């Protein structure tokens, strides 16, 4: 391997910069030239490719976002787009890639590899959603849950003062990992996730019981992708059946995606970035590097994308048990 390309794609996640830094510095130390591909697959198609040296990743470890920027490319979903991307890589003599992203990024990488098997691609899990199989934690998740936790702590103060029920929507279009952890960490009264069918009646009963037992403020955490709807929708449905309570809705949104990565995040991102380069040096391709029980693991991209980690039922039961 003489030249390596690195890119971030899909939703950005805190820790991506730490990962880029690790990729660049590991590769340079091994005598490999490194190129940054900006704006993910979109930039690859346009040939937005820049050489990277030690200085280009100085002082970025602590920054949220991604210095390489990110995008969700529609053009890369087409055969023509991928052919253009392949040609741009060939122009630069890049045959090895580190792809930092989530399921969309890895799905793109799998198709790309099927069409151009002469390429080598190793994925690094970078998404706040933690919804990839083959790693206990994805880059971005720890920071996102800490950001959400602090925001919900603030909401609890005002919820208590005014005896209100708050519906707090957290990110997670297809997965409830952010919702579940933040619910436990903030002592929420209920959590609604896409992985568990939501019963509005059950939720109303819980809130009614709280109300009748002088617990006049409650926090309900709603994952963005819950089957019963978003936080506004759920609040409306509950209010119809329990009009005596006062309700407010907060959507935390993209504040969960930004911010300086936690210590755990920076360490994980650095480890996985370094391991991705090592995996390519060993001749691996079509895999994602992850960390399971503190050990580095390689998982085929297909498996990482298709077999999401399961929600821990014990953790889910804990929410209502401890509320
Ligand atoms: O990166 C994952 C994620 O944050 C999801 O939880 C969320 O649904 C989605 O991205 C939102 O993405 P965007 O704002 O880029 O459309």
Tab-separated table of C-alpha atoms and ligand atoms in Angstrom:
chain	number	residue	atom	x	y	z
A	1	UNK	CA	0.000	0.000	0.000
A	2	UNK	CA	1.555	3.265	-1.156
A	3	UNK	CA	-1.346	5.688	-1.008
A	4	UNK	CA	-4.270	5.731	1.358
A	5	UNK	CA	-7.466	7.775	1.166
A	6	UNK	CA	-9.539	8.590	4.260
A	7	UNK	CA	-13.024	10.063	4.376
A	8	UNK	CA	-15.989	10.675	6.678
A	9	UNK	CA	-19.497	10.137	5.394
A	10	UNK	CA	-23.122	10.306	6.572
A	11	UNK	CA	-24.032	12.030	9.825
A	12	UNK	CA	-20.968	13.522	11.502
A	13	UNK	CA	-20.062	12.329	14.992
A	14	UNK	CA	-17.804	13.697	17.738
A	15	UNK	CA	-14.536	11.768	17.650
A	16	UNK	CA	-14.312	11.581	13.870
A	17	UNK	CA	-11.433	14.084	13.955
A	18	UNK	CA	-9.535	12.003	16.497
A	19	UNK	CA	-9.980	9.046	14.165
A	20	UNK	CA	-8.772	10.969	11.090
A	21	UNK	CA	-5.710	12.074	13.048
A	22	UNK	CA	-4.926	8.484	14.043
A	23	UNK	CA	-5.325	7.227	10.468
A	24	UNK	CA	-3.089	9.957	9.063
A	25	UNK	CA	-0.339	9.621	11.645
A	26	UNK	CA	-0.300	5.801	11.670
A	27	UNK	CA	-0.069	5.690	7.889
A	28	UNK	CA	2.595	8.411	7.625
A	29	UNK	CA	4.739	6.616	10.203
A	30	UNK	CA	4.508	3.481	8.040
A	31	UNK	CA	5.703	5.440	4.997
A	32	UNK	CA	2.275	5.564	3.341
A	33	UNK	CA	1.090	8.729	1.592
A	34	UNK	CA	-2.277	9.896	2.908
A	35	UNK	CA	-5.046	11.779	1.110
A	36	UNK	CA	-8.147	13.268	2.664
A	37	UNK	CA	-11.294	12.928	0.591
A	38	UNK	CA	-13.610	15.796	1.471
A	39	UNK	CA	-17.406	15.509	1.843
A	40	UNK	CA	-17.451	11.702	1.703
A	41	UNK	CA	-18.574	9.994	-1.479
A	42	UNK	CA	-19.736	13.315	-2.921
A	43	UNK	CA	-16.186	14.673	-2.774
A	44	UNK	CA	-14.801	11.411	-4.118
A	45	UNK	CA	-16.961	11.763	-7.211
A	46	UNK	CA	-15.816	15.362	-7.681
A	47	UNK	CA	-12.159	14.589	-6.992
A	48	UNK	CA	-12.130	16.818	-3.898
A	49	UNK	CA	-9.011	15.089	-2.613
A	50	UNK	CA	-6.197	16.745	-0.639
A	51	UNK	CA	-2.796	15.492	0.522
A	52	UNK	CA	-2.461	15.248	4.297
A	53	UNK	CA	0.621	15.574	6.453
A	54	UNK	CA	1.279	15.566	10.202
A	55	UNK	CA	0.379	19.247	10.537
A	56	UNK	CA	-2.919	18.883	8.734
A	57	UNK	CA	-4.242	16.903	11.721
A	58	UNK	CA	-2.610	18.980	14.471
A	59	UNK	CA	-4.828	20.202	17.260
A	60	UNK	CA	-8.025	18.540	16.020
A	61	UNK	CA	-8.334	15.736	18.572
A	62	UNK	CA	-10.647	17.785	20.772
A	63	UNK	CA	-12.874	19.171	18.008
A	64	UNK	CA	-16.372	17.940	17.209
A	65	UNK	CA	-17.561	17.618	13.617
A	66	UNK	CA	-15.158	16.464	10.930
A	67	UNK	CA	-12.388	18.516	9.322
A	68	UNK	CA	-12.942	16.477	6.142
A	69	UNK	CA	-16.647	17.463	6.175
A	70	UNK	CA	-19.381	14.992	5.395
A	71	UNK	CA	-22.313	14.399	3.068
A	72	UNK	CA	-24.992	11.911	2.131
A	73	UNK	CA	-24.382	11.454	-1.591
A	74	UNK	CA	-27.257	10.586	-3.886
A	75	UNK	CA	-24.923	10.414	-6.899
A	76	UNK	CA	-22.885	7.594	-5.316
A	77	UNK	CA	-26.045	5.477	-5.272
A	78	UNK	CA	-25.817	5.341	-9.064
A	79	UNK	CA	-23.450	3.157	-11.110
A	80	UNK	CA	-22.339	6.228	-13.026
A	81	UNK	CA	-21.486	8.116	-9.838
A	82	UNK	CA	-19.429	5.219	-8.531
A	83	UNK	CA	-17.592	4.929	-11.853
A	84	UNK	CA	-16.679	8.615	-11.599
A	85	UNK	CA	-15.473	8.119	-8.021
A	86	UNK	CA	-13.361	5.145	-9.128
A	87	UNK	CA	-11.805	7.241	-11.903
A	88	UNK	CA	-10.959	10.088	-9.497
A	89	UNK	CA	-9.237	7.658	-7.129
A	90	UNK	CA	-7.293	6.174	-10.047
A	91	UNK	CA	-6.129	9.674	-11.086
A	92	UNK	CA	-4.513	10.016	-7.653
A	93	UNK	CA	-3.262	6.412	-7.563
A	94	UNK	CA	-5.341	5.647	-4.446
A	95	UNK	CA	-6.326	2.002	-4.033
A	96	UNK	CA	-6.793	1.773	-0.256
A	97	UNK	CA	-9.496	3.568	1.713
A	98	UNK	CA	-10.545	4.082	5.305
A	99	UNK	CA	-14.273	4.876	5.436
A	100	UNK	CA	-15.475	6.445	8.695
A	101	UNK	CA	-19.262	6.402	9.008
A	102	UNK	CA	-22.383	4.370	9.653
A	103	UNK	CA	-24.614	1.966	7.794
A	104	UNK	CA	-25.116	4.159	4.701
A	105	UNK	CA	-21.350	4.601	4.376
A	106	UNK	CA	-20.706	0.882	4.686
A	107	UNK	CA	-23.503	-0.063	2.312
A	108	UNK	CA	-21.902	2.255	-0.273
A	109	UNK	CA	-18.486	0.721	0.416
A	110	UNK	CA	-19.814	-2.828	-0.068
A	111	UNK	CA	-21.336	-2.009	-3.454
A	112	UNK	CA	-18.188	-0.133	-4.497
A	113	UNK	CA	-16.039	-3.138	-3.586
A	114	UNK	CA	-18.298	-5.533	-5.492
A	115	UNK	CA	-17.876	-3.434	-8.623
A	116	UNK	CA	-14.178	-2.672	-8.090
A	117	UNK	CA	-12.676	-5.589	-6.153
A	118	UNK	CA	-9.162	-4.303	-6.824
A	119	UNK	CA	-9.850	-1.623	-4.177
A	120	UNK	CA	-9.346	-2.253	-0.465
A	121	UNK	CA	-11.714	-0.599	1.999
A	122	UNK	CA	-11.796	-0.819	5.773
A	123	UNK	CA	-14.653	0.778	7.698
A	124	UNK	CA	-14.520	2.516	11.068
A	125	UNK	CA	-17.846	2.824	12.952
A	126	UNK	CA	-18.636	6.530	13.243
A	127	UNK	CA	-22.222	7.403	14.167
A	128	UNK	CA	-23.881	8.762	17.294
A	129	UNK	CA	-26.608	6.114	16.946
A	130	UNK	CA	-24.487	3.106	18.056
A	131	UNK	CA	-26.499	0.964	15.652
A	132	UNK	CA	-23.768	-1.182	14.090
A	133	UNK	CA	-23.034	-4.796	14.811
A	134	UNK	CA	-19.421	-5.698	15.600
A	135	UNK	CA	-18.550	-3.001	18.109
A	136	UNK	CA	-19.789	-2.278	21.613
A	137	UNK	CA	-19.606	1.451	20.954
A	138	UNK	CA	-19.461	3.510	17.790
A	139	UNK	CA	-17.456	6.735	17.599
A	140	UNK	CA	-19.748	9.584	18.652
A	141	UNK	CA	-22.137	7.648	20.852
A	142	UNK	CA	-20.506	8.348	24.207
A	143	UNK	CA	-20.330	12.092	23.576
A	144	UNK	CA	-23.913	12.202	22.282
A	145	UNK	CA	-25.362	10.436	25.315
A	146	UNK	CA	-23.424	12.699	27.652
A	147	UNK	CA	-24.671	15.783	25.804
A	148	UNK	CA	-28.247	14.494	25.915
A	149	UNK	CA	-27.912	13.538	29.580
A	150	UNK	CA	-26.790	17.030	30.570
A	151	UNK	CA	-29.634	18.611	28.596
A	152	UNK	CA	-32.203	16.314	30.224
A	153	UNK	CA	-30.775	17.108	33.679
A	154	UNK	CA	-31.519	20.763	32.925
A	155	UNK	CA	-35.021	19.912	31.786
A	156	UNK	CA	-35.631	17.969	35.015
A	157	UNK	CA	-34.938	21.095	37.067
A	158	UNK	CA	-37.675	23.065	35.359
A	159	UNK	CA	-40.022	20.066	35.120
A	160	UNK	CA	-39.841	19.701	38.914
A	161	UNK	CA	-40.323	23.385	39.573
A	162	UNK	CA	-43.487	23.560	37.478
A	163	UNK	CA	-44.947	20.078	38.018
A	164	UNK	CA	-44.844	19.260	34.327
A	165	UNK	CA	-44.533	16.183	32.177
A	166	UNK	CA	-41.771	16.593	29.587
A	167	UNK	CA	-41.485	14.579	26.408
A	168	UNK	CA	-37.862	14.779	25.319
A	169	UNK	CA	-37.024	13.571	21.827
A	170	UNK	CA	-33.503	12.279	21.264
A	171	UNK	CA	-31.892	11.192	17.993
A	172	UNK	CA	-32.130	7.667	16.658
A	173	UNK	CA	-34.083	7.193	13.452
A	174	UNK	CA	-33.853	3.414	13.563
A	175	UNK	CA	-32.337	2.707	16.939
A	176	UNK	CA	-33.070	3.470	20.570
A	177	UNK	CA	-29.588	3.182	22.069
A	178	UNK	CA	-29.299	6.909	22.804
A	179	UNK	CA	-32.786	6.955	24.309
A	180	UNK	CA	-32.204	3.930	26.520
A	181	UNK	CA	-28.904	5.024	28.077
A	182	UNK	CA	-30.037	8.599	28.659
A	183	UNK	CA	-33.285	7.347	30.225
A	184	UNK	CA	-31.340	5.299	32.762
A	185	UNK	CA	-28.782	8.029	33.408
A	186	UNK	CA	-31.421	10.684	34.060
A	187	UNK	CA	-33.921	8.513	35.932
A	188	UNK	CA	-36.629	9.062	33.321
A	189	UNK	CA	-40.105	7.743	34.086
A	190	UNK	CA	-40.470	6.099	30.663
A	191	UNK	CA	-38.580	5.513	27.433
A	192	UNK	CA	-40.040	4.838	23.981
A	193	UNK	CA	-37.873	3.093	21.398
A	194	UNK	CA	-38.263	1.765	17.866
A	195	UNK	CA	-37.116	-1.673	19.102
A	196	UNK	CA	-40.051	-2.078	21.530
A	197	UNK	CA	-43.713	-1.582	20.542
A	198	UNK	CA	-45.125	1.538	22.196
A	199	UNK	CA	-48.399	1.362	24.097
A	200	UNK	CA	-49.870	4.839	24.561
A	201	UNK	CA	-52.332	3.294	26.994
A	202	UNK	CA	-49.472	1.859	29.056
A	203	UNK	CA	-47.730	5.235	29.080
A	204	UNK	CA	-50.931	7.024	30.112
A	205	UNK	CA	-51.381	4.539	32.974
A	206	UNK	CA	-47.826	5.167	34.183
A	207	UNK	CA	-48.258	8.936	34.082
A	208	UNK	CA	-51.696	8.758	35.709
A	209	UNK	CA	-50.317	6.619	38.506
A	210	UNK	CA	-47.514	9.142	39.017
A	211	UNK	CA	-49.993	12.008	39.078
A	212	UNK	CA	-52.267	10.281	41.571
A	213	UNK	CA	-49.300	9.479	43.804
A	214	UNK	CA	-48.092	13.083	43.958
A	215	UNK	CA	-45.299	12.593	41.468
A	216	UNK	CA	-46.286	15.591	39.452
A	217	UNK	CA	-43.300	15.880	37.150
A	218	UNK	CA	-42.159	13.172	34.772
A	219	UNK	CA	-39.652	12.765	31.970
A	220	UNK	CA	-40.520	10.606	28.967
A	221	UNK	CA	-37.634	10.022	26.575
A	222	UNK	CA	-38.731	9.397	22.991
A	223	UNK	CA	-36.373	8.050	20.339
A	224	UNK	CA	-36.871	9.945	17.079
A	225	UNK	CA	-37.874	6.753	15.238
A	226	UNK	CA	-40.428	5.430	17.716
A	227	UNK	CA	-43.330	3.555	16.130
A	228	UNK	CA	-45.958	5.748	17.848
A	229	UNK	CA	-44.500	8.947	16.356
A	230	UNK	CA	-42.224	11.780	17.455
A	231	UNK	CA	-42.385	13.514	20.829
A	232	UNK	CA	-44.995	16.084	19.709
A	233	UNK	CA	-47.235	13.391	18.343
A	234	UNK	CA	-46.967	11.242	21.427
A	235	UNK	CA	-47.576	14.223	23.737
A	236	UNK	CA	-50.757	15.000	21.812
A	237	UNK	CA	-51.997	11.402	22.092
A	238	UNK	CA	-51.298	11.299	25.835
A	239	UNK	CA	-52.910	14.683	26.481
A	240	UNK	CA	-56.157	13.482	24.922
A	241	UNK	CA	-56.415	10.781	27.574
A	242	UNK	CA	-54.878	12.646	30.500
A	243	UNK	CA	-55.786	16.322	30.140
A	244	UNK	CA	-55.198	17.087	33.852
A	245	UNK	CA	-51.381	17.077	33.442
A	246	UNK	CA	-49.316	19.988	32.095
A	247	UNK	CA	-47.092	18.996	29.170
A	248	UNK	CA	-44.049	20.368	27.392
A	249	UNK	CA	-42.036	18.931	24.515
A	250	UNK	CA	-38.303	19.381	23.832
A	251	UNK	CA	-36.563	18.044	20.745
A	252	UNK	CA	-32.832	17.893	21.440
A	253	UNK	CA	-31.969	17.488	17.754
A	254	UNK	CA	-28.547	18.222	16.353
A	255	UNK	CA	-26.944	19.508	19.548
A	256	UNK	CA	-26.410	15.774	20.145
A	257	UNK	CA	-24.229	15.519	17.052
A	258	UNK	CA	-21.757	18.276	17.938
A	259	UNK	CA	-19.390	19.186	20.712
A	260	UNK	CA	-15.986	18.197	21.962
A	261	UNK	CA	-15.611	14.405	22.216
A	262	UNK	CA	-15.370	12.773	25.657
A	263	UNK	CA	-12.136	11.157	26.804
A	264	UNK	CA	-13.530	7.672	26.121
A	265	UNK	CA	-14.488	8.779	22.609
A	266	UNK	CA	-11.069	10.176	21.786
A	267	UNK	CA	-9.347	7.002	22.957
A	268	UNK	CA	-11.722	4.705	21.047
A	269	UNK	CA	-11.492	6.801	17.881
A	270	UNK	CA	-7.690	6.839	18.055
A	271	UNK	CA	-7.533	3.079	18.568
A	272	UNK	CA	-9.927	2.281	15.742
A	273	UNK	CA	-8.212	4.704	13.342
A	274	UNK	CA	-4.854	3.093	14.022
A	275	UNK	CA	-6.299	-0.416	13.689
A	276	UNK	CA	-7.966	0.429	10.379
A	277	UNK	CA	-4.588	1.258	8.849
A	278	UNK	CA	-3.092	-1.907	10.311
A	279	UNK	CA	-5.941	-3.976	8.888
A	280	UNK	CA	-5.287	-2.552	5.412
A	281	UNK	CA	-1.553	-3.211	5.798
A	282	UNK	CA	-2.355	-6.847	6.621
A	283	UNK	CA	-4.394	-7.106	3.423
A	284	UNK	CA	-7.890	-6.921	4.938
A	285	UNK	CA	-10.747	-5.376	2.994
A	286	UNK	CA	-14.548	-5.264	3.194
A	287	UNK	CA	-14.463	-5.281	6.993
A	288	UNK	CA	-15.200	-2.888	9.821
A	289	UNK	CA	-12.807	-2.605	12.761
A	290	UNK	CA	-14.569	-2.484	16.097
A	291	UNK	CA	-14.058	-3.084	19.753
A	292	UNK	CA	-15.948	-5.815	21.586
A	293	UNK	CA	-15.236	-6.444	25.273
A	294	UNK	CA	-12.145	-4.226	24.908
A	295	UNK	CA	-10.699	-6.376	22.130
A	296	UNK	CA	-10.241	-5.228	18.537
A	297	UNK	CA	-12.473	-7.177	16.160
A	298	UNK	CA	-12.986	-7.322	12.390
A	299	UNK	CA	-16.564	-7.728	11.145
A	300	UNK	CA	-17.602	-8.059	7.483
A	301	UNK	CA	-19.255	-4.801	6.400
A	302	UNK	CA	-22.391	-6.699	5.410
A	303	UNK	CA	-22.790	-8.139	8.887
A	304	UNK	CA	-22.036	-4.798	10.591
A	305	UNK	CA	-24.861	-3.168	8.654
A	306	UNK	CA	-27.465	-5.930	8.733
A	307	UNK	CA	-27.181	-7.274	12.278
A	308	UNK	CA	-27.701	-4.283	14.546
A	309	UNK	CA	-26.801	-4.884	18.183
A	310	UNK	CA	-29.851	-5.871	20.188
A	311	UNK	CA	-31.353	-3.624	22.826
A	312	UNK	CA	-30.495	-5.007	26.262
A	313	UNK	CA	-33.870	-6.007	27.751
A	314	UNK	CA	-32.458	-5.811	31.281
A	315	UNK	CA	-31.558	-2.172	30.753
A	316	UNK	CA	-34.992	-1.495	29.294
A	317	UNK	CA	-36.747	-3.078	32.291
A	318	UNK	CA	-34.522	-1.072	34.599
A	319	UNK	CA	-36.088	2.203	33.447
A	320	UNK	CA	-39.551	1.420	34.826
A	321	UNK	CA	-38.184	-0.539	37.782
A	322	UNK	CA	-36.123	2.365	39.074
A	323	UNK	CA	-38.519	5.184	38.148
B	1	LIG	O1	-26.199	10.315	12.316
B	1	LIG	C1	-27.329	9.634	12.681
B	1	LIG	C2	-28.451	10.583	12.834
B	1	LIG	O2	-28.091	11.537	13.789
B	1	LIG	C3	-29.787	9.982	13.186
B	1	LIG	O3	-29.947	9.692	14.534
B	1	LIG	C4	-30.739	11.019	12.682
B	1	LIG	O4	-31.969	10.495	12.417
B	1	LIG	C5	-30.059	11.474	11.424
B	1	LIG	O5	-28.687	11.274	11.626
B	1	LIG	C6	-30.325	12.883	11.027
B	1	LIG	O6	-29.505	13.190	9.962
B	1	LIG	P1	-29.408	14.520	9.125
B	1	LIG	O7	-29.595	15.639	10.053
B	1	LIG	O8	-28.026	14.484	8.563
B	1	LIG	O9	-30.448	14.408	8.117
